[in-house]
Short mmCIF file of N, CA and C in Angstrom, two decimals:
data_model
loop_
_atom_site.label_atom_id
_atom_site.label_comp_id
_atom_site.label_asym_id
_atom_site.label_seq_id
_atom_site.Cartn_x
_atom_site.Cartn_y
_atom_site.Cartn_z
N MET A 33 14.53 -10.87 17.06
CA MET A 33 13.43 -11.58 16.27
C MET A 33 12.94 -10.74 15.09
N GLN A 34 12.69 -11.37 13.93
CA GLN A 34 12.33 -10.70 12.80
C GLN A 34 10.88 -10.00 12.96
N GLU A 35 10.79 -8.83 12.35
CA GLU A 35 9.52 -8.15 12.53
C GLU A 35 8.37 -8.99 11.87
N ASN A 36 7.17 -8.74 12.39
CA ASN A 36 5.94 -9.40 12.02
C ASN A 36 6.00 -10.98 11.91
N THR A 37 6.67 -11.44 12.95
CA THR A 37 6.81 -12.85 13.22
C THR A 37 6.53 -13.16 14.68
N LEU A 38 5.87 -14.43 14.81
CA LEU A 38 5.46 -15.07 16.06
C LEU A 38 6.12 -16.33 16.21
N GLU A 39 6.67 -16.47 17.42
CA GLU A 39 7.19 -17.95 17.66
C GLU A 39 6.36 -18.41 18.82
N MET A 40 5.87 -19.63 18.56
CA MET A 40 5.06 -20.32 19.65
C MET A 40 6.04 -21.45 20.25
N LEU A 41 6.43 -21.41 21.46
CA LEU A 41 7.50 -22.25 22.17
C LEU A 41 6.70 -23.40 22.78
N HIS A 42 6.16 -24.38 21.97
CA HIS A 42 5.39 -25.48 22.40
C HIS A 42 6.40 -26.60 22.86
N GLN A 43 5.95 -27.42 23.86
CA GLN A 43 6.61 -28.59 24.29
C GLN A 43 6.99 -29.60 23.20
N ASP A 44 6.32 -29.48 22.09
CA ASP A 44 6.64 -30.41 20.98
C ASP A 44 7.56 -29.84 19.94
N GLY A 45 7.97 -28.49 20.15
CA GLY A 45 8.89 -27.69 19.21
C GLY A 45 8.44 -26.31 18.97
N VAL A 46 9.19 -25.50 18.34
CA VAL A 46 8.82 -24.10 18.12
C VAL A 46 8.18 -24.11 16.77
N LEU A 47 6.98 -23.24 16.75
CA LEU A 47 6.26 -23.05 15.59
C LEU A 47 6.38 -21.65 15.31
N THR A 48 6.47 -21.24 13.98
CA THR A 48 6.72 -19.87 13.46
C THR A 48 5.45 -19.45 12.66
N PHE A 49 5.04 -18.25 13.05
CA PHE A 49 3.95 -17.61 12.39
C PHE A 49 4.15 -16.38 11.77
N LYS A 50 3.54 -15.99 10.79
CA LYS A 50 3.69 -14.58 10.16
C LYS A 50 2.31 -13.76 10.29
N LEU A 51 2.60 -12.44 10.58
CA LEU A 51 1.45 -11.60 10.68
C LEU A 51 0.69 -11.46 9.44
N VAL A 52 -0.60 -11.71 9.42
CA VAL A 52 -1.42 -11.44 8.30
C VAL A 52 -2.34 -10.15 8.41
N LYS A 53 -2.57 -9.83 9.58
CA LYS A 53 -3.46 -8.59 9.81
C LYS A 53 -3.34 -8.22 11.31
N GLY A 54 -3.37 -6.92 11.49
CA GLY A 54 -3.19 -6.40 12.90
C GLY A 54 -3.25 -4.95 12.96
N GLY A 55 -3.31 -4.32 14.12
CA GLY A 55 -3.40 -3.09 14.23
C GLY A 55 -3.66 -2.67 15.79
N TYR A 56 -3.72 -1.35 15.97
CA TYR A 56 -3.89 -0.79 17.36
C TYR A 56 -4.88 0.43 17.14
N CYS A 57 -5.68 0.59 18.24
CA CYS A 57 -6.69 1.64 18.36
C CYS A 57 -6.52 2.31 19.69
N ILE A 58 -6.64 3.76 19.57
CA ILE A 58 -6.75 4.43 20.83
C ILE A 58 -8.09 5.11 20.86
N ASP A 59 -9.07 4.83 21.76
CA ASP A 59 -10.31 5.28 21.56
C ASP A 59 -10.70 5.66 23.10
N ASP A 60 -11.05 7.02 23.29
CA ASP A 60 -11.36 7.54 24.65
C ASP A 60 -10.37 6.97 25.78
N ASN A 61 -9.13 7.22 25.44
CA ASN A 61 -8.04 6.92 26.35
C ASN A 61 -7.87 5.34 26.76
N TYR A 62 -8.47 4.58 25.85
CA TYR A 62 -8.32 3.10 25.87
C TYR A 62 -7.55 2.67 24.80
N LEU A 63 -6.63 1.70 25.03
CA LEU A 63 -5.86 1.09 23.83
C LEU A 63 -6.29 -0.35 23.69
N SER A 64 -6.46 -0.68 22.42
CA SER A 64 -6.54 -2.05 22.04
C SER A 64 -5.63 -2.43 20.97
N ILE A 65 -5.01 -3.62 20.93
CA ILE A 65 -4.18 -4.00 20.06
C ILE A 65 -4.54 -5.55 19.57
N PHE A 66 -4.37 -5.84 18.29
CA PHE A 66 -4.56 -7.30 17.80
C PHE A 66 -3.51 -7.58 16.81
N ALA A 67 -3.23 -8.88 16.74
CA ALA A 67 -2.26 -9.42 15.78
C ALA A 67 -2.86 -10.87 15.48
N LYS A 68 -3.19 -11.08 14.12
CA LYS A 68 -3.64 -12.28 13.55
C LYS A 68 -2.48 -12.75 12.78
N CYS A 69 -1.99 -14.06 13.11
CA CYS A 69 -0.87 -14.64 12.42
C CYS A 69 -1.23 -16.08 11.85
N LYS A 70 -0.50 -16.45 10.90
CA LYS A 70 -0.77 -17.73 10.09
C LYS A 70 0.53 -18.53 10.30
N ASN A 71 0.53 -19.82 10.46
CA ASN A 71 1.52 -20.71 10.71
C ASN A 71 2.32 -20.83 9.37
N ILE A 72 3.47 -20.75 9.28
CA ILE A 72 4.22 -20.78 7.86
C ILE A 72 4.21 -22.25 7.43
N ASP A 73 4.01 -23.16 8.32
CA ASP A 73 4.07 -24.55 8.00
C ASP A 73 2.62 -25.06 7.98
N SER A 74 2.05 -25.26 6.71
CA SER A 74 0.72 -25.44 6.61
C SER A 74 0.28 -26.89 6.96
N ASP A 75 1.24 -27.64 7.27
CA ASP A 75 0.88 -28.99 7.85
C ASP A 75 0.92 -29.05 9.54
N SER A 76 1.29 -27.82 10.06
CA SER A 76 1.34 -27.85 11.62
C SER A 76 0.09 -27.30 12.13
N TYR A 77 -0.26 -27.69 13.34
CA TYR A 77 -1.36 -27.24 14.27
C TYR A 77 -0.87 -26.43 15.30
N PRO A 78 -1.34 -25.28 15.67
CA PRO A 78 -2.45 -24.75 14.98
C PRO A 78 -1.99 -23.89 13.78
N ASP A 79 -2.97 -23.67 12.99
CA ASP A 79 -2.59 -23.05 11.70
C ASP A 79 -2.72 -21.51 11.81
N ILE A 80 -3.48 -21.12 12.89
CA ILE A 80 -3.67 -19.58 13.27
C ILE A 80 -3.26 -19.32 14.68
N ALA A 81 -2.96 -18.19 14.92
CA ALA A 81 -2.76 -17.68 16.30
C ALA A 81 -3.15 -16.17 16.34
N TRP A 82 -4.25 -15.85 17.00
CA TRP A 82 -4.68 -14.45 17.14
C TRP A 82 -4.53 -14.08 18.57
N PHE A 83 -4.05 -12.91 18.86
CA PHE A 83 -3.92 -12.27 20.14
C PHE A 83 -4.47 -11.00 20.13
N GLN A 84 -5.16 -10.58 21.26
CA GLN A 84 -5.72 -9.31 21.38
C GLN A 84 -5.83 -8.80 22.89
N ILE A 85 -5.58 -7.51 23.05
CA ILE A 85 -5.80 -6.92 24.37
C ILE A 85 -6.84 -5.91 24.02
N ARG A 86 -7.80 -5.64 24.94
CA ARG A 86 -8.72 -4.50 24.82
C ARG A 86 -8.88 -3.72 26.10
N HIS A 87 -9.12 -2.42 25.78
CA HIS A 87 -9.60 -1.64 26.97
C HIS A 87 -8.51 -1.36 28.01
N CYS A 88 -7.27 -1.24 27.52
CA CYS A 88 -6.10 -0.87 28.44
C CYS A 88 -6.18 0.64 28.55
N SER A 89 -6.14 1.17 29.78
CA SER A 89 -6.23 2.44 30.10
C SER A 89 -4.71 3.03 29.50
N ILE A 90 -4.99 4.21 28.96
CA ILE A 90 -3.71 5.04 28.42
C ILE A 90 -3.76 6.46 28.78
N ASN A 91 -2.88 7.03 29.43
CA ASN A 91 -2.72 8.43 29.67
C ASN A 91 -1.84 9.06 28.90
N GLY A 92 -2.05 10.00 27.89
CA GLY A 92 -1.27 10.45 27.22
C GLY A 92 -0.96 9.78 25.94
N SER A 93 0.39 9.97 25.51
CA SER A 93 0.86 9.24 24.12
C SER A 93 1.52 8.10 24.40
N LEU A 94 1.59 7.15 23.41
CA LEU A 94 2.46 5.92 23.59
C LEU A 94 3.98 6.28 23.55
N MET A 95 4.71 5.71 24.32
CA MET A 95 6.23 6.04 24.31
C MET A 95 6.87 4.67 24.30
N VAL A 96 8.11 4.65 23.93
CA VAL A 96 8.95 3.63 23.85
C VAL A 96 9.05 3.18 25.39
N GLY A 97 8.82 1.93 25.56
CA GLY A 97 8.88 1.24 26.95
C GLY A 97 7.55 1.10 27.45
N SER A 98 6.44 1.75 26.89
CA SER A 98 5.01 1.68 27.42
C SER A 98 4.65 0.20 27.38
N CYS A 99 4.06 -0.36 28.53
CA CYS A 99 3.80 -1.80 28.51
C CYS A 99 2.33 -1.87 28.94
N PHE A 100 1.76 -2.80 28.14
CA PHE A 100 0.30 -3.17 28.43
C PHE A 100 0.04 -4.62 28.72
N ALA A 101 -0.24 -4.91 29.88
CA ALA A 101 -0.40 -6.39 30.15
C ALA A 101 -1.81 -6.64 30.74
N CYS A 102 -2.38 -7.84 30.49
CA CYS A 102 -3.63 -8.19 31.10
C CYS A 102 -3.73 -9.78 30.74
N GLU A 103 -4.82 -10.20 31.55
CA GLU A 103 -4.94 -11.68 31.47
C GLU A 103 -6.41 -11.93 31.00
N GLY A 104 -6.75 -13.01 30.53
CA GLY A 104 -8.07 -13.27 30.03
C GLY A 104 -8.24 -14.80 29.63
N GLY A 105 -9.12 -15.00 28.71
CA GLY A 105 -9.39 -16.40 28.18
C GLY A 105 -10.86 -16.64 28.10
N LEU A 106 -11.12 -17.76 27.88
CA LEU A 106 -12.54 -18.05 27.62
C LEU A 106 -13.53 -17.72 28.73
N LEU A 107 -13.02 -17.81 29.93
CA LEU A 107 -13.79 -17.76 31.03
C LEU A 107 -13.80 -16.30 31.66
N ILE A 108 -13.11 -15.41 31.08
CA ILE A 108 -13.09 -14.02 31.51
C ILE A 108 -13.94 -13.12 30.59
N ASP A 109 -14.85 -12.37 31.30
CA ASP A 109 -15.78 -11.50 30.54
C ASP A 109 -15.04 -10.19 30.08
N GLU A 110 -15.52 -9.67 28.97
CA GLU A 110 -14.80 -8.41 28.59
C GLU A 110 -15.19 -7.27 29.24
N ALA A 111 -16.31 -7.28 30.04
CA ALA A 111 -16.73 -6.01 30.83
C ALA A 111 -17.41 -6.53 32.00
N GLU A 112 -17.37 -5.72 33.07
CA GLU A 112 -18.14 -6.05 34.19
C GLU A 112 -19.31 -4.98 34.35
N PHE A 113 -20.51 -5.54 34.64
CA PHE A 113 -21.73 -4.68 34.75
C PHE A 113 -22.04 -4.37 36.17
N ASP A 114 -22.02 -3.02 36.34
CA ASP A 114 -22.37 -2.51 37.80
C ASP A 114 -23.83 -2.27 37.71
N GLU A 115 -24.60 -3.27 38.51
CA GLU A 115 -26.04 -3.17 38.54
C GLU A 115 -26.57 -1.97 39.17
N GLU A 116 -25.94 -1.39 40.14
CA GLU A 116 -26.41 -0.14 40.86
C GLU A 116 -26.30 0.98 39.97
N GLU A 117 -25.13 1.13 39.26
CA GLU A 117 -24.93 2.38 38.43
C GLU A 117 -25.56 2.12 37.00
N LEU A 118 -25.80 0.90 36.71
CA LEU A 118 -26.42 0.63 35.32
C LEU A 118 -25.50 1.01 34.22
N THR A 119 -24.27 0.85 34.44
CA THR A 119 -23.29 1.19 33.38
C THR A 119 -22.39 0.03 33.07
N LEU A 120 -21.75 0.12 31.95
CA LEU A 120 -20.88 -0.91 31.52
C LEU A 120 -19.41 -0.37 31.84
N GLU A 121 -18.74 -1.08 32.74
CA GLU A 121 -17.37 -0.65 33.00
C GLU A 121 -16.34 -1.47 32.19
N LEU A 122 -15.61 -0.75 31.45
CA LEU A 122 -14.64 -1.52 30.52
C LEU A 122 -13.39 -2.00 31.39
N THR A 123 -13.02 -3.14 31.25
CA THR A 123 -11.87 -3.67 31.96
C THR A 123 -10.97 -4.18 30.99
N PRO A 124 -9.60 -4.10 31.21
CA PRO A 124 -8.62 -4.76 30.28
C PRO A 124 -8.81 -6.10 30.18
N THR A 125 -8.81 -6.61 28.96
CA THR A 125 -9.00 -8.05 28.71
C THR A 125 -8.11 -8.56 27.62
N ALA A 126 -7.57 -9.90 27.87
CA ALA A 126 -6.85 -10.52 26.82
C ALA A 126 -7.51 -11.64 26.23
N SER A 127 -7.38 -11.80 24.95
CA SER A 127 -7.96 -12.91 24.21
C SER A 127 -7.02 -13.51 23.29
N ALA A 128 -7.32 -14.70 22.95
CA ALA A 128 -6.48 -15.40 21.91
C ALA A 128 -7.40 -16.55 21.31
N TYR A 129 -6.92 -16.92 20.15
CA TYR A 129 -7.62 -17.92 19.33
C TYR A 129 -6.65 -18.77 18.52
N PHE A 130 -6.86 -20.08 18.66
CA PHE A 130 -5.97 -20.93 17.96
C PHE A 130 -6.64 -22.08 17.28
N GLY A 131 -7.94 -21.67 16.65
CA GLY A 131 -8.87 -22.68 16.23
C GLY A 131 -9.78 -23.27 17.36
N PHE A 132 -9.41 -22.69 18.56
CA PHE A 132 -10.25 -22.72 19.80
C PHE A 132 -9.88 -21.64 20.75
N HIS A 133 -10.79 -21.17 21.62
CA HIS A 133 -10.39 -20.14 22.50
C HIS A 133 -9.86 -20.70 23.77
N PRO A 134 -8.61 -20.39 24.04
CA PRO A 134 -8.08 -20.92 25.41
C PRO A 134 -8.68 -20.53 26.61
N GLN A 135 -8.62 -21.36 27.62
CA GLN A 135 -9.25 -21.04 28.89
C GLN A 135 -8.49 -19.84 29.55
N PHE A 136 -7.21 -19.92 29.51
CA PHE A 136 -6.34 -18.89 30.03
C PHE A 136 -5.35 -18.19 28.99
N VAL A 137 -5.15 -16.97 29.12
CA VAL A 137 -4.13 -16.32 28.29
C VAL A 137 -3.75 -15.03 29.15
N ASN A 138 -2.39 -14.86 29.19
CA ASN A 138 -1.82 -13.75 29.72
C ASN A 138 -0.95 -12.97 28.63
N LEU A 139 -1.19 -11.73 28.31
CA LEU A 139 -0.56 -11.04 27.20
C LEU A 139 0.18 -9.75 27.80
N LYS A 140 1.23 -9.61 27.18
CA LYS A 140 2.08 -8.20 27.53
C LYS A 140 2.57 -7.74 26.14
N PHE A 141 2.05 -6.59 25.73
CA PHE A 141 2.69 -5.83 24.65
C PHE A 141 3.36 -4.63 25.04
N THR A 142 4.60 -4.50 24.59
CA THR A 142 5.57 -3.40 24.97
C THR A 142 5.87 -2.66 23.66
N VAL A 143 5.78 -1.39 23.81
CA VAL A 143 6.27 -0.41 22.72
C VAL A 143 7.69 -0.44 22.67
N THR A 144 8.28 -0.90 21.39
CA THR A 144 9.75 -0.93 21.31
C THR A 144 10.24 0.19 20.31
N GLU A 145 9.43 0.67 19.55
CA GLU A 145 9.76 1.68 18.56
C GLU A 145 8.53 2.39 17.97
N ILE A 146 8.64 3.71 17.76
CA ILE A 146 7.63 4.52 17.19
C ILE A 146 8.06 5.06 15.84
N ARG A 147 7.32 4.76 14.85
CA ARG A 147 7.60 5.46 13.43
C ARG A 147 6.43 6.06 12.95
N GLY A 148 6.26 7.41 13.54
CA GLY A 148 5.06 8.08 13.16
C GLY A 148 3.86 7.54 13.75
N THR A 149 2.83 7.13 13.00
CA THR A 149 1.67 6.46 13.55
C THR A 149 1.71 4.96 13.50
N THR A 150 2.91 4.45 13.05
CA THR A 150 3.13 2.98 13.04
C THR A 150 4.01 2.87 14.34
N ILE A 151 3.51 1.75 15.03
CA ILE A 151 4.20 1.36 16.29
C ILE A 151 4.73 -0.03 16.28
N VAL A 152 5.96 -0.31 16.79
CA VAL A 152 6.47 -1.59 16.87
C VAL A 152 6.21 -2.10 18.28
N PHE A 153 5.46 -3.29 18.33
CA PHE A 153 5.14 -3.86 19.61
C PHE A 153 5.93 -5.07 19.73
N LYS A 154 6.33 -5.50 20.90
CA LYS A 154 6.86 -6.83 21.28
C LYS A 154 5.73 -7.42 22.14
N LEU A 155 5.35 -8.67 21.70
CA LEU A 155 4.45 -9.45 22.42
C LEU A 155 5.07 -10.60 23.16
N GLU A 156 4.63 -10.80 24.40
CA GLU A 156 4.89 -11.87 25.28
C GLU A 156 3.58 -12.46 25.71
N ALA A 157 3.53 -13.82 25.58
CA ALA A 157 2.25 -14.40 25.93
C ALA A 157 2.46 -15.79 26.56
N GLU A 158 1.51 -16.07 27.46
CA GLU A 158 1.48 -17.43 28.10
C GLU A 158 0.05 -17.85 28.00
N HIS A 159 -0.09 -19.11 27.57
CA HIS A 159 -1.48 -19.54 27.10
C HIS A 159 -1.71 -21.06 27.32
N ASP A 160 -2.83 -21.58 27.20
CA ASP A 160 -3.18 -23.01 27.22
C ASP A 160 -2.27 -23.67 26.14
N ASP A 161 -2.09 -24.94 26.32
CA ASP A 161 -1.45 -25.81 25.38
C ASP A 161 -2.32 -25.96 24.19
N THR A 162 -1.77 -25.77 22.99
CA THR A 162 -2.50 -25.80 21.70
C THR A 162 -2.66 -27.26 21.15
N ASN A 163 -1.98 -28.23 21.71
CA ASN A 163 -1.96 -29.61 21.21
C ASN A 163 -2.61 -30.72 22.12
N TYR A 164 -2.56 -30.33 23.39
CA TYR A 164 -3.07 -31.44 24.54
C TYR A 164 -4.02 -30.70 25.37
N TYR A 165 -5.03 -31.63 25.60
CA TYR A 165 -6.10 -31.09 26.61
C TYR A 165 -6.13 -32.09 27.79
N ASP A 166 -5.30 -32.94 27.99
CA ASP A 166 -5.46 -33.94 29.10
C ASP A 166 -4.06 -33.65 29.92
N SER A 167 -3.65 -34.62 30.75
CA SER A 167 -2.60 -34.59 31.59
C SER A 167 -1.17 -34.20 30.97
N ARG A 168 -1.12 -34.41 29.70
CA ARG A 168 0.12 -34.01 28.96
C ARG A 168 0.23 -32.49 28.69
N ALA A 169 -0.90 -31.73 28.83
CA ALA A 169 -0.96 -30.31 28.60
C ALA A 169 -0.03 -29.57 29.48
N LYS A 170 0.66 -28.62 28.80
CA LYS A 170 1.57 -27.76 29.63
C LYS A 170 1.31 -26.46 29.06
N PRO A 171 1.50 -25.30 29.86
CA PRO A 171 1.35 -23.98 29.36
C PRO A 171 2.38 -23.74 28.13
N CYS A 172 1.91 -22.89 27.21
CA CYS A 172 2.75 -22.51 26.09
C CYS A 172 3.26 -20.99 26.29
N THR A 173 4.34 -20.77 25.71
CA THR A 173 4.72 -19.35 25.59
C THR A 173 4.92 -18.97 24.14
N SER A 174 4.55 -17.83 23.90
CA SER A 174 4.60 -17.33 22.64
C SER A 174 5.20 -15.82 22.60
N ARG A 175 5.84 -15.56 21.65
CA ARG A 175 6.55 -14.15 21.61
C ARG A 175 6.70 -13.67 20.10
N GLY A 176 6.54 -12.38 19.96
CA GLY A 176 6.60 -11.80 18.65
C GLY A 176 6.93 -10.36 18.62
N VAL A 177 7.25 -9.77 17.44
CA VAL A 177 7.42 -8.64 17.20
C VAL A 177 6.50 -8.05 15.95
N PHE A 178 5.74 -7.11 16.22
CA PHE A 178 4.79 -6.62 15.28
C PHE A 178 4.77 -5.20 15.03
N VAL A 179 4.88 -4.90 13.68
CA VAL A 179 4.86 -3.34 13.15
C VAL A 179 3.35 -3.08 12.85
N LEU A 180 2.61 -2.28 13.70
CA LEU A 180 1.24 -2.16 13.58
C LEU A 180 0.88 -0.73 13.34
N ASN A 181 -0.16 -0.54 12.54
CA ASN A 181 -0.71 0.83 12.13
C ASN A 181 -2.07 1.00 13.00
N THR A 182 -2.44 2.28 13.13
CA THR A 182 -3.69 2.61 13.81
C THR A 182 -4.83 2.12 12.95
N ILE A 183 -5.87 1.62 13.51
CA ILE A 183 -7.05 1.21 12.85
C ILE A 183 -8.30 1.68 13.66
N SER A 184 -9.38 1.57 13.03
CA SER A 184 -10.63 2.00 13.84
C SER A 184 -11.02 0.76 14.70
N SER A 185 -11.80 1.24 15.79
CA SER A 185 -12.28 0.07 16.74
C SER A 185 -13.14 -0.91 15.96
N LYS A 186 -13.81 -0.58 14.90
CA LYS A 186 -14.61 -1.44 13.98
C LYS A 186 -13.74 -2.58 13.44
N GLU A 187 -12.44 -2.32 13.16
CA GLU A 187 -11.54 -3.23 12.53
C GLU A 187 -11.04 -4.19 13.55
N LEU A 188 -11.08 -4.08 14.85
CA LEU A 188 -10.52 -4.91 15.83
C LEU A 188 -11.11 -6.22 15.66
N TRP A 189 -10.48 -7.39 16.00
CA TRP A 189 -10.97 -8.74 15.90
C TRP A 189 -12.30 -8.77 16.32
#
């Protein structure tokens, strides 16, 4: 697969997207990654596809083969609140956006190459149907390869 390209394998056909913005951040031993892509066919829906994982625990440095997977969606909170401890516990969370927030998304980012501070990630995703919301809806699979640079946590989606 070509770098900085995403393919959405929809039941109505394959949609191709190009990366327009993305990056990764390691902050306090937590990794976050995001990729914002635009559909190359301006007449197709969805016109955008954003994927993000946040708060994946990381011990040490990223290495080729390092894999970060989590699930999320509209109904999953980004953090759990421990009322007894009165602390905010960060939990790994996956998010996506296609002009709407899907109810479920499973994401896996795998490090395939390291080029200094630039990392090549392979994305594998399963998410809600982007065209149908009734009995015709079927889960979609998306996959991509992204060359991402380090960014600050403030630049994350």
